CSV table of C-alpha atoms in Angstrom, one decimal:
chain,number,residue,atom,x,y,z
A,1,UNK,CA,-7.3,-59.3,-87.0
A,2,UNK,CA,-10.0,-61.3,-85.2
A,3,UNK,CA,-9.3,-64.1,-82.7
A,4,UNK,CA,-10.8,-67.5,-82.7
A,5,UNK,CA,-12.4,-68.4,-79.5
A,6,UNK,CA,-12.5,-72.3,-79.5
A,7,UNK,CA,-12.7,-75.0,-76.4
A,8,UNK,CA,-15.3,-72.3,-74.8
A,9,UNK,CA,-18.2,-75.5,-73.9
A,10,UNK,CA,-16.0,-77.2,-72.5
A,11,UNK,CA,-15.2,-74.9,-69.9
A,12,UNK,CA,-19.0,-75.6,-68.7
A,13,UNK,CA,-17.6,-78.9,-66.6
A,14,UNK,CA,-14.4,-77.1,-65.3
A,15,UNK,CA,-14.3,-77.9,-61.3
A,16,UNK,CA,-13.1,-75.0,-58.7
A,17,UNK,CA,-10.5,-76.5,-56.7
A,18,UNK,CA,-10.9,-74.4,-53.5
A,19,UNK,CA,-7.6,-73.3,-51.6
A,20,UNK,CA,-8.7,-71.7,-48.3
A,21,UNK,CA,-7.2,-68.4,-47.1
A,22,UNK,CA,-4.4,-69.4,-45.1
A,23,UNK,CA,-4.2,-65.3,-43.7
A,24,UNK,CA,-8.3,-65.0,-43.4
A,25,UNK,CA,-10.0,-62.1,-41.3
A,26,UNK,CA,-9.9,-63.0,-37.1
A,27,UNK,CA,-13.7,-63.0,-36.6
A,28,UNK,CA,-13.3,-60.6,-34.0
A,29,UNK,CA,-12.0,-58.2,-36.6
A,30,UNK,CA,-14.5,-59.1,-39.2
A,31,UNK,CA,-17.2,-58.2,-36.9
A,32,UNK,CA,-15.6,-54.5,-36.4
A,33,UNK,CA,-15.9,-54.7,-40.5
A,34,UNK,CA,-19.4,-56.0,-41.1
A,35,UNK,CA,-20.5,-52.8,-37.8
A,36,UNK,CA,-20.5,-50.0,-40.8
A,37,UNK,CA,-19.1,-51.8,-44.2
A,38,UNK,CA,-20.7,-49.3,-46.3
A,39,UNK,CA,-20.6,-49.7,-49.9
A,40,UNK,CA,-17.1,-51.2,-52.0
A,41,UNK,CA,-14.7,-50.3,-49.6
A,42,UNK,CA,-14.6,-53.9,-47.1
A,43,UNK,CA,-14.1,-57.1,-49.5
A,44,UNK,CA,-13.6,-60.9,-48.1
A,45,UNK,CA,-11.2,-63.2,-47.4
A,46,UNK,CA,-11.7,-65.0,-50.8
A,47,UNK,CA,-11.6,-64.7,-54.6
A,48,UNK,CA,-12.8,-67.1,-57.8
A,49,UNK,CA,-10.5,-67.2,-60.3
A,50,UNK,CA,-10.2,-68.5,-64.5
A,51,UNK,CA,-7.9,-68.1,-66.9
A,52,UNK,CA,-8.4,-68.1,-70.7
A,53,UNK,CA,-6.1,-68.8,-73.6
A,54,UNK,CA,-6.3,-70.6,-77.2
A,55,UNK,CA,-4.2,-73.2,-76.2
A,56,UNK,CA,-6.3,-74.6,-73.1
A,57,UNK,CA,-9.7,-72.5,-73.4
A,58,UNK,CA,-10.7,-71.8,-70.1
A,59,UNK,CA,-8.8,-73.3,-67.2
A,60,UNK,CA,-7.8,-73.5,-63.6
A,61,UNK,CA,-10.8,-72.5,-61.9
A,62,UNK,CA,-10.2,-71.6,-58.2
A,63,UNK,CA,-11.2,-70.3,-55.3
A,64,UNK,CA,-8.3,-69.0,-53.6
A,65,UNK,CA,-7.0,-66.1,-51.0
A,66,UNK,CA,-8.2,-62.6,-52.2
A,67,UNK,CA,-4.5,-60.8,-53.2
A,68,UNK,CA,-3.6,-59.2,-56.0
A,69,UNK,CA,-2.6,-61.2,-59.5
A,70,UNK,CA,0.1,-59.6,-61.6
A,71,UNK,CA,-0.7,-57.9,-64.9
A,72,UNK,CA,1.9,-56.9,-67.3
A,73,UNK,CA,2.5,-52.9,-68.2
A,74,UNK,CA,1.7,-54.0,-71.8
A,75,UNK,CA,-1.5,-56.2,-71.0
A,76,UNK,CA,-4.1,-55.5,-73.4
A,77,UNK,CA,-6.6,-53.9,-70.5
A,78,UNK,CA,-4.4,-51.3,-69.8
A,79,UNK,CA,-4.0,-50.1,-73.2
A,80,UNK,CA,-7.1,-51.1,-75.1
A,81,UNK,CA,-9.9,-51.6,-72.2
A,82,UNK,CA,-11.2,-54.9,-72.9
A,83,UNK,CA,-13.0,-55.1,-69.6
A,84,UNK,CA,-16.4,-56.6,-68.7
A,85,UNK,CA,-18.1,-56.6,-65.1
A,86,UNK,CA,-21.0,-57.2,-63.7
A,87,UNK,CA,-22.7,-56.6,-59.9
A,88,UNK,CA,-25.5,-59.0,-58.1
A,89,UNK,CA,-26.0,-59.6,-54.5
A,90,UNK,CA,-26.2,-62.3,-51.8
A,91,UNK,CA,-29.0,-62.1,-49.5
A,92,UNK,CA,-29.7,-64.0,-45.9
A,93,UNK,CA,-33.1,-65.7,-45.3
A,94,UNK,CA,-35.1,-65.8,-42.4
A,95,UNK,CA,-34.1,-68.9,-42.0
A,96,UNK,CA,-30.4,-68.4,-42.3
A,97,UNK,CA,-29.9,-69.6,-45.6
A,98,UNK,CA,-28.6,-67.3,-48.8
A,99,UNK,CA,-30.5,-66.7,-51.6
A,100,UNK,CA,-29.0,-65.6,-55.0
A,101,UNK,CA,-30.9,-63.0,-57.5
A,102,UNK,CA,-31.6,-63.9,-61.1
A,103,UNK,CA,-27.7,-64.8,-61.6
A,104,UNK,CA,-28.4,-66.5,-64.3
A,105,UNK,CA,-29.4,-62.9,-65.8
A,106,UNK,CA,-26.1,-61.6,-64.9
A,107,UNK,CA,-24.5,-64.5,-66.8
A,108,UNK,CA,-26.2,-63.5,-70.0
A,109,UNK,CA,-25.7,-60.6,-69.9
A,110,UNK,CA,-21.8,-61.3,-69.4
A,111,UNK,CA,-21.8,-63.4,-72.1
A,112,UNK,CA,-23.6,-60.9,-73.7
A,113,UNK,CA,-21.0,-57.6,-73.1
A,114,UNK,CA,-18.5,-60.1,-74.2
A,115,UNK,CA,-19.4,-60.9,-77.3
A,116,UNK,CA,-20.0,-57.4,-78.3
A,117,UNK,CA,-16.3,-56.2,-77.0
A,118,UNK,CA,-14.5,-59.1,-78.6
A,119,UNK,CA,-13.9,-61.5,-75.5
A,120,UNK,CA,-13.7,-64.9,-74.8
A,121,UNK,CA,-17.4,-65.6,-73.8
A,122,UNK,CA,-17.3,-67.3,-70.4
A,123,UNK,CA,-19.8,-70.3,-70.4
A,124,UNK,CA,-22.9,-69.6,-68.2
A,125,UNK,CA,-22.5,-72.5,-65.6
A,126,UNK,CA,-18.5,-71.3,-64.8
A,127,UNK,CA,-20.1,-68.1,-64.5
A,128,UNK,CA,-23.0,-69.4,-61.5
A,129,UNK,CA,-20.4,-71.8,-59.9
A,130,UNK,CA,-17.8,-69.3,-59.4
A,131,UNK,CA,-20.3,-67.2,-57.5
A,132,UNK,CA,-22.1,-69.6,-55.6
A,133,UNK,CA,-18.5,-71.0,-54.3
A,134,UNK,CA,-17.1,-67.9,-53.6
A,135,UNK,CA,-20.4,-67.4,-51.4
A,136,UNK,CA,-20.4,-70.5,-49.7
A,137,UNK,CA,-16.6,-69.8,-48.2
A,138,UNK,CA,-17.4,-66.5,-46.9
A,139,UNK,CA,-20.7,-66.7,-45.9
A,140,UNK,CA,-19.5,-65.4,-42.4
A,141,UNK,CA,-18.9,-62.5,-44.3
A,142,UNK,CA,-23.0,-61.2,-45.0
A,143,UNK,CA,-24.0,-58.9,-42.5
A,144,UNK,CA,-27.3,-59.4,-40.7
A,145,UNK,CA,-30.3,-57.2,-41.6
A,146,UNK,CA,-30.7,-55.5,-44.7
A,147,UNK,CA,-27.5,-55.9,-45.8
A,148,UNK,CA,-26.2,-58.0,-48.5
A,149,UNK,CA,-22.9,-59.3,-49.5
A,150,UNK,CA,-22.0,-57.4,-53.3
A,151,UNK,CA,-20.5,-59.7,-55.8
A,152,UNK,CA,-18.6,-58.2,-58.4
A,153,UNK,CA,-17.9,-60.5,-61.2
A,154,UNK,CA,-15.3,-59.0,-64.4
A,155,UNK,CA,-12.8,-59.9,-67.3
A,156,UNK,CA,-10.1,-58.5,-68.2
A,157,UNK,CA,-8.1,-58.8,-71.6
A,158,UNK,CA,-4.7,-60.2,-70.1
A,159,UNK,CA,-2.7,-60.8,-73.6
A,160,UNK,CA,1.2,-59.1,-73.3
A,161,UNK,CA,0.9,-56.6,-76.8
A,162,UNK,CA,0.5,-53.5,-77.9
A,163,UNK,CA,-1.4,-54.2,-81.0
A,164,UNK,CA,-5.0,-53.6,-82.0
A,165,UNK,CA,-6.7,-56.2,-82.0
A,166,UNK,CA,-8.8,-58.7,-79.1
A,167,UNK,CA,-6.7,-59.9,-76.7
A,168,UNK,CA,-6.1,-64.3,-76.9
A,169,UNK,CA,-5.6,-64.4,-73.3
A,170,UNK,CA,-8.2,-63.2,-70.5
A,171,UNK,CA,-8.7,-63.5,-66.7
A,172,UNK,CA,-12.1,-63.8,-65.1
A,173,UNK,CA,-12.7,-63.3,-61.4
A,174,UNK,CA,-15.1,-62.4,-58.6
A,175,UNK,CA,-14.6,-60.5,-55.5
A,176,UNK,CA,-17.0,-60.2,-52.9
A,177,UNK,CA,-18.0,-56.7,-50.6
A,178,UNK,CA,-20.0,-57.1,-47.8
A,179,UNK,CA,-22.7,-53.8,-48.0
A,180,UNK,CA,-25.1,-52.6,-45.9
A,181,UNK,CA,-28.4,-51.0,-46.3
A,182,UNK,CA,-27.6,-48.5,-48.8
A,183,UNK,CA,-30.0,-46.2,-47.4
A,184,UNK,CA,-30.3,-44.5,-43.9
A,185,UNK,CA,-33.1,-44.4,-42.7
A,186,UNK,CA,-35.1,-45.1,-45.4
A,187,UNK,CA,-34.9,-43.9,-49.5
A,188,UNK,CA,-34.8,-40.6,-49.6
A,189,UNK,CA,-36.1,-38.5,-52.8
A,190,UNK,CA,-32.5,-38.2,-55.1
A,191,UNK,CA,-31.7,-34.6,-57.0
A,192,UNK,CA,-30.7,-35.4,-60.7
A,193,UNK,CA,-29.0,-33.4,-62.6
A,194,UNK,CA,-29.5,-33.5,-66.7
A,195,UNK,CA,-26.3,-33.5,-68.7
A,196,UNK,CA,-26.5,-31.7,-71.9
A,197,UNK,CA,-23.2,-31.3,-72.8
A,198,UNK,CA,-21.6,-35.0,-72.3
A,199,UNK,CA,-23.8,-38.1,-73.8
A,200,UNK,CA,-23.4,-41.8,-72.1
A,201,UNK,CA,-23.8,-43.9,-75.4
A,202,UNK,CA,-24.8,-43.6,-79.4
A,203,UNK,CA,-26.5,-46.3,-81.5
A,204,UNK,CA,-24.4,-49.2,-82.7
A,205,UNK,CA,-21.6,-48.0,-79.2
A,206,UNK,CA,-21.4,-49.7,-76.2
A,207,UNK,CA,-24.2,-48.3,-73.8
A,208,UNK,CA,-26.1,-51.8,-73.6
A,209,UNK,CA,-22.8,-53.1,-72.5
A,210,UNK,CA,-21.5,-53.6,-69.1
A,211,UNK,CA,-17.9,-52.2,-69.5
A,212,UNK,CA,-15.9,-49.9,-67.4
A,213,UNK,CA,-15.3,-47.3,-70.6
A,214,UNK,CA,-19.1,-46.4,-70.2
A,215,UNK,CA,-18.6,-45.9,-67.0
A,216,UNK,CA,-15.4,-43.9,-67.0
A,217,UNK,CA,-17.1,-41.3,-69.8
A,218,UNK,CA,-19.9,-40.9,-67.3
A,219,UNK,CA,-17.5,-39.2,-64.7
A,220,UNK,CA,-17.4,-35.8,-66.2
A,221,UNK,CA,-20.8,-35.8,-65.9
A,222,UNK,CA,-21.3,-37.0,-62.7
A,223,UNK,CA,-18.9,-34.3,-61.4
A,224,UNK,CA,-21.0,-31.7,-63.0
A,225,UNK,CA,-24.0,-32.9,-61.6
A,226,UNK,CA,-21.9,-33.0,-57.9
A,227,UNK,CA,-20.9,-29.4,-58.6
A,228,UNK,CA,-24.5,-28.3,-59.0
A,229,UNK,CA,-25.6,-29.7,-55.8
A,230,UNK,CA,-27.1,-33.0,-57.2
A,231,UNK,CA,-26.7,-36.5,-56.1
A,232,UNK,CA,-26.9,-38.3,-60.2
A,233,UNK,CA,-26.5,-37.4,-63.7
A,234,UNK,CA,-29.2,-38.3,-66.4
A,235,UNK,CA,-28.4,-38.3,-69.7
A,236,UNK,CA,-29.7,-37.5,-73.3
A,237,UNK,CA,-29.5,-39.3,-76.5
A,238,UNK,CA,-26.6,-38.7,-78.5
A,239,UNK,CA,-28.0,-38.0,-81.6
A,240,UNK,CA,-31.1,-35.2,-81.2
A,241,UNK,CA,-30.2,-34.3,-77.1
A,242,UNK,CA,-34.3,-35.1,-76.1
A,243,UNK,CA,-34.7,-38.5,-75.3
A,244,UNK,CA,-34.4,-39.6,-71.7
A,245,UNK,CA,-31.8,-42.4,-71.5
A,246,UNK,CA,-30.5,-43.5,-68.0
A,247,UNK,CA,-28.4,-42.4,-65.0
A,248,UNK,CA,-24.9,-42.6,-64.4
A,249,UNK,CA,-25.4,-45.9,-63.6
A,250,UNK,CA,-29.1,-46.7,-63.5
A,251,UNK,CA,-31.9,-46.9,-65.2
A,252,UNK,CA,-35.2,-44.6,-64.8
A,253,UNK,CA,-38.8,-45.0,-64.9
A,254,UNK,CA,-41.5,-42.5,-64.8
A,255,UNK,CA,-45.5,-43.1,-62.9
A,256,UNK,CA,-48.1,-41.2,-64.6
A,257,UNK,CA,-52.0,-40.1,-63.2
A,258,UNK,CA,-53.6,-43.2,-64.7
A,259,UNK,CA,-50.8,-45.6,-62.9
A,260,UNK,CA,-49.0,-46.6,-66.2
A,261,UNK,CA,-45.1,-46.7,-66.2
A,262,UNK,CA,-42.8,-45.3,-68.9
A,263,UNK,CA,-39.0,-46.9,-69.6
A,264,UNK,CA,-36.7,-45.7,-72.6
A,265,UNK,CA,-36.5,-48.4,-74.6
A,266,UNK,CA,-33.8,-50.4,-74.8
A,267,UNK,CA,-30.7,-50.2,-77.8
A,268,UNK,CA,-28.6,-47.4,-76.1
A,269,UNK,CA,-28.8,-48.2,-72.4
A,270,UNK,CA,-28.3,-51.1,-69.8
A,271,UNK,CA,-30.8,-53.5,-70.1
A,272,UNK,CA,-30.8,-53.5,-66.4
A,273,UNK,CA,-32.2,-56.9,-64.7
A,274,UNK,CA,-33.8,-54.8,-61.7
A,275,UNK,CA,-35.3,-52.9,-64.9
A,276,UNK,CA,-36.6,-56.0,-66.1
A,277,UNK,CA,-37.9,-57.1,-62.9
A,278,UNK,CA,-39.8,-54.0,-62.0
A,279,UNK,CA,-41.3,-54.2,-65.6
A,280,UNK,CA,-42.4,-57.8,-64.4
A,281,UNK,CA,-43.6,-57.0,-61.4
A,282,UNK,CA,-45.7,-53.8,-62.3
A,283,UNK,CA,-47.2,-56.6,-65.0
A,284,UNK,CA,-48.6,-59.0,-62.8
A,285,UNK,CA,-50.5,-56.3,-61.5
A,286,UNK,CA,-52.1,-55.4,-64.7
A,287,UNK,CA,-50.2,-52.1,-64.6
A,288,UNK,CA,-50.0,-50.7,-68.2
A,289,UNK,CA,-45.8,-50.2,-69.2
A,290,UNK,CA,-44.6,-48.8,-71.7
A,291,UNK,CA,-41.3,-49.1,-73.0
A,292,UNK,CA,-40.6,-45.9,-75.5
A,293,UNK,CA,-38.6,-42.9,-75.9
A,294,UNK,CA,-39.5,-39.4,-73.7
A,295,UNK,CA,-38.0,-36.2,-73.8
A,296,UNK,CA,-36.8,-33.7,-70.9
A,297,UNK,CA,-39.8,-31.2,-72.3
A,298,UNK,CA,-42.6,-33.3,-71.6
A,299,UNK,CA,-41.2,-34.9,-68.3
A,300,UNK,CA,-40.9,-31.2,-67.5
A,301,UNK,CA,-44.1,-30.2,-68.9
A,302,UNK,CA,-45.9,-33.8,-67.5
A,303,UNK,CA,-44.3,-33.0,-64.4
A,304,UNK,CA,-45.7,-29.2,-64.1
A,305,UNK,CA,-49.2,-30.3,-65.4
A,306,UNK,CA,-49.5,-33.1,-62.4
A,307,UNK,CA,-49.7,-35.8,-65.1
A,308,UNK,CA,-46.4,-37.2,-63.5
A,309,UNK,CA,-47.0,-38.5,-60.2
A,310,UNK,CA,-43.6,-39.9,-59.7
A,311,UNK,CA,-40.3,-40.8,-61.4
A,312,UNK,CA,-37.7,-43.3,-60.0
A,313,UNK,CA,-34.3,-45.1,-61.1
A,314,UNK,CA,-33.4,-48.6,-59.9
A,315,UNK,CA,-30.5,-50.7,-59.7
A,316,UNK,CA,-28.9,-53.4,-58.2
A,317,UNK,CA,-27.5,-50.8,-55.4
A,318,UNK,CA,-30.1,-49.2,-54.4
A,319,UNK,CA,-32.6,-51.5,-55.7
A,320,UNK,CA,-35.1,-47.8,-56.3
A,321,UNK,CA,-34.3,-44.3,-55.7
A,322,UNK,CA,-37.4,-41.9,-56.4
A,323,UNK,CA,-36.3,-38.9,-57.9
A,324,UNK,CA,-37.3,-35.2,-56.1
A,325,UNK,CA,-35.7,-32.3,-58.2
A,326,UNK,CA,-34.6,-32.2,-61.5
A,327,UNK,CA,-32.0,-29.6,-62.4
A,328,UNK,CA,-30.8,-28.7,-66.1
A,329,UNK,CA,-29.1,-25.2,-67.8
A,330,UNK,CA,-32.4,-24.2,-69.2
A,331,UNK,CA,-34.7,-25.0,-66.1
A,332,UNK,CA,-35.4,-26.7,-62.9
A,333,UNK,CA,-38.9,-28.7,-61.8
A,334,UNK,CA,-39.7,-31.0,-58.9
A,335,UNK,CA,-41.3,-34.1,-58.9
A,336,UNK,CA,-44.5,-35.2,-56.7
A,337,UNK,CA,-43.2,-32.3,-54.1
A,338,UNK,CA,-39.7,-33.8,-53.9
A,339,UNK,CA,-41.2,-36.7,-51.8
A,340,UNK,CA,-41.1,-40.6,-52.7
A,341,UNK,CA,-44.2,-41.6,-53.7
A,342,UNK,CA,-46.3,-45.0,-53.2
A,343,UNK,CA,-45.7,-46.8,-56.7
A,344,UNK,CA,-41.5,-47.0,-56.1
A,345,UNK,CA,-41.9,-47.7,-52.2
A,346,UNK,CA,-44.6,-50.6,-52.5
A,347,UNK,CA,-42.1,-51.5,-55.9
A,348,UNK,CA,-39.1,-51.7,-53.8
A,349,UNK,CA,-40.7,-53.3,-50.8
A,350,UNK,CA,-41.8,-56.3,-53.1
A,351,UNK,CA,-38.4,-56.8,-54.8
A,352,UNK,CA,-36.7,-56.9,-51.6
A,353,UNK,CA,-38.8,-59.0,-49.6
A,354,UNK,CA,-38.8,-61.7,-53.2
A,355,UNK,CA,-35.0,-61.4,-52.5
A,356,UNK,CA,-34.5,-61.5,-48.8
A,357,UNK,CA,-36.9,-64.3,-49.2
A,358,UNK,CA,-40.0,-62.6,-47.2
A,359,UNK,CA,-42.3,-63.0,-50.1
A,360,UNK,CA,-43.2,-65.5,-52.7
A,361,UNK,CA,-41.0,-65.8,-55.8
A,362,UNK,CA,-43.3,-66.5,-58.6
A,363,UNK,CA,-40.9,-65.9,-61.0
A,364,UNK,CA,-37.9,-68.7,-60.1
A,365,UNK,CA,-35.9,-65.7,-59.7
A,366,UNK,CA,-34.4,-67.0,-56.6
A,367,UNK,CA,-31.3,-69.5,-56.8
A,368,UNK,CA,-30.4,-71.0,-52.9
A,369,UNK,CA,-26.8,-71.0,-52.5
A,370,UNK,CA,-27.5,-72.3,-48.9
C-alpha cells in the first residue's frame, strides 16, 4: 500500500517561528565545551524542527530548545527504518562571518534518499532555512580555527503502526555539533582494511542513499577492519567481489603516474558532494578523471608496479584522508610509502580554504549565513 504525499510545495513558504532556549549553555561553560569538542559528542543549545502528515503536509516549523521529542514504541522508524540524514558543516570567515557549503547539494540529495525510501520529500528551501536558522542562534557555538560547527539534518518515519508499508506521518529535524579539526596535527596516512566477506550495497539497494541501514550493515565490517589493526573498511561489489566501491563511510579516489584520477562510478555508492567537488576541482585544472570501475588486483598490482602514486578517500568529516596500507585475507600492499602525497594535500588545502572562505569560490558553492 503506497501513500500519497500531497501539500509538499507548499511547505516551501512555511516560516520558523524561533522559541529561544530558555535553559541555554552559561558561556563560561560553553567555552570549557568548544576547548576539546571533538567529533558528535558536544551538540547546542538549539534544534529546527517539522512535522509531516496528510492532513496538514508539512507544518510547524521551529526552532526551539534541543531536548528530546517523544516517539511511540510502535513508530514506524523503530520497526521498519525509514530514516534519512544528511551531514554538512558551518564554517567561520576571516572576517567573522559563516559561510555554508553546497547545502543546496545536501538538500537534493535529501529529497533524493527520500524518494527512493518512500518518504515525504521535504521541499528544498525548508530544508536551507532550517539550517541557516538553526546557525544563526548558535553561532556562539563554532569554535575558532579550523573547526566547524557539524549539522546533522534527518527524517524519521513517526506513524503509530506495525504494518508494512510508508509511514503517513514523519518528523524532520537538525541538530548541530560543534567539531574541531578532525585531524592532529595534520592528515595522517589511514590503514584500510578490504572486506571480503560483508558487501555495503547491490544494484537496485540502497547504497546511493543516505540512510542509517547502510550504515548499520557497515559495522560488522568496520569491527573487522578495527580487529586487524586498521582505521576503515573498503568494500567490494556485491555481485563479482572485484570492484572497488567506497569506505565505511567515504568515498575513494586513486592518483596515477600520469596525474589522472580514478572514482568508481556512481549506482551503488554515495554520490558524495566532497566527491563531486574534488572531481570539479581536479577539472579546472585540466586533470584527466575518470569515473569507472577498478578492482583490488590492479590497485594492488598498480600499486606494486609504481603506477599508483596515491590513493585517498574524502568526506564531509575529514574533508581527505590519503590512504598508507592496504590490508586484505589474501595480501597486504602500501601505498606511495605509507605517506600522504601532494595531489590529496594541495586537494584538501583548496577545498578548505573555498570553504573557510580563504580562497575564491568559482563555483557559487558558498551560501553566507552571516
Amino acid at each position: 500500500m503506497g501513500v500519497s504525499f500531497d501539500k509538499i510545495d507548499g511547505a516551501a513558504l512555511l516560516k520558523f517561528e524561533i522559541q529561544p532556549a530558555a535553559n541555554a549553555v552559561s558561556e563560561a561553560d560553553r567555552a570549557a565545551k568548544l576547548k576539546d569538542p571533538g567529533f558528535g559528542r558536544v551538540f547546542t543549545d538549539h534544534m529546527a524542527i517539522v512535522r509531516y502528515n496528510q492532513t496538514d503536509g508539512w507544518h510547524g516549523a521551529r526552532i526551539e530548545s534541543r531536548a528530546n521529542f517523544p516517539l511511540d514504541p510502535a513508530a514506524a522508524v523503530l520497526h521498519y527504518a525509514q530514516e534519512i540524514f544528511e551531514g554538512l558543516k558551518a564554517y567561520v570567515r576571516e572576517d567573522g562571518g559563516v559561510n555554508l557549503f553546497r547545502p543546496d547539494a545536501n538538500a537534493k540529495r535529501f529529497r533524493n534518499s527520500a524518494d527512493r525510501m518512500a518518504m515525504a520529500p521535504l521541499p528544498e528551501p525548508v530544508f536551507i532555512e532550517a539550517i541557516e536558522q538553526l546557525v544563526r542562534i548558535d553561532r556562539a557555538w563554532i569554535p575558532s580555527g579550523e573547526g566547524s560547527l557539524y549539522l546533522r539534518p534527518f527524517m524519521v518515519a513517526s506513524e503509530i503502526f506495525l504494518g508494512v508499508k510508508p509511514s503517513a506521518e514523519y518528523i524532520f529535524a537538525v541538530i548541530a555539533s560543534p567539531v574541531g579539526s578532525y585531524f592532529k596535527g595534520g592528515p595522517a596516512p589511514v590503514s584500510i582494511w578490504v572486506s571480503e566477506n560483508y558487501t555495503r550495497a547491490a544494484i537496485g539497494g540502497t547504497g546511493a542513499v543516505k540512510c542509517g541501514g547502510n550504515y548499520a550493515a557497515s559495522l560488522r565490517a568496520q569491527a573487522e577492519a578495527i580487529s586487524h589493526g586498521c582505521d576503515q573498511v573498503v568494500f567490494l561489489d556485491a555481485v563479482e567481489r572485484r570492484y572497488i566501491e567506497e569506505l565505511g563511510g567515504m568515498n575513494i579516489f586513486f592518483v596515477f603516474e600520469d596525474g589522472s584520477l580514478l572514482t568508481p562510478p556512481l549506482g551503488t555508492i554515495l554520490p558524495g558532494i566532497t566527491r563531486d567537488s574534488i572531481i570539479a576541482l581536479a577539472k579546472d585544472k585540466g586533470t584527466q578523471v575518470r569515473e569507472e570501475p577498478y578492482t583490488l588486483d590492479q590497485w594492488r598490482a598498480d600499486a606494486t608496479s609504481g603506477k599508483l602514486k596515491e590513493a585517498f578517500a574524502c568526506g564531509t568529516a575529514a574533508v581527505i584522508s590519503p590512504i598508507g596500507q592496504v590490508r586484505s585475507a589474501s595480501g597486504d600492499f602500501t601505498i606511495n610509502g605509507g605517506a600522504a602525497g601532494p595531489v590529496a594535500m594541495g586537494l584538501r588545502k583548496q577545498l578548505v580554504d573555498i570553504q573557510y572562505g580563504r580562497a575564491p569560490d568559482q563555483h557559487n558553492w558558498i551560501r553566507k549565513v552571516l
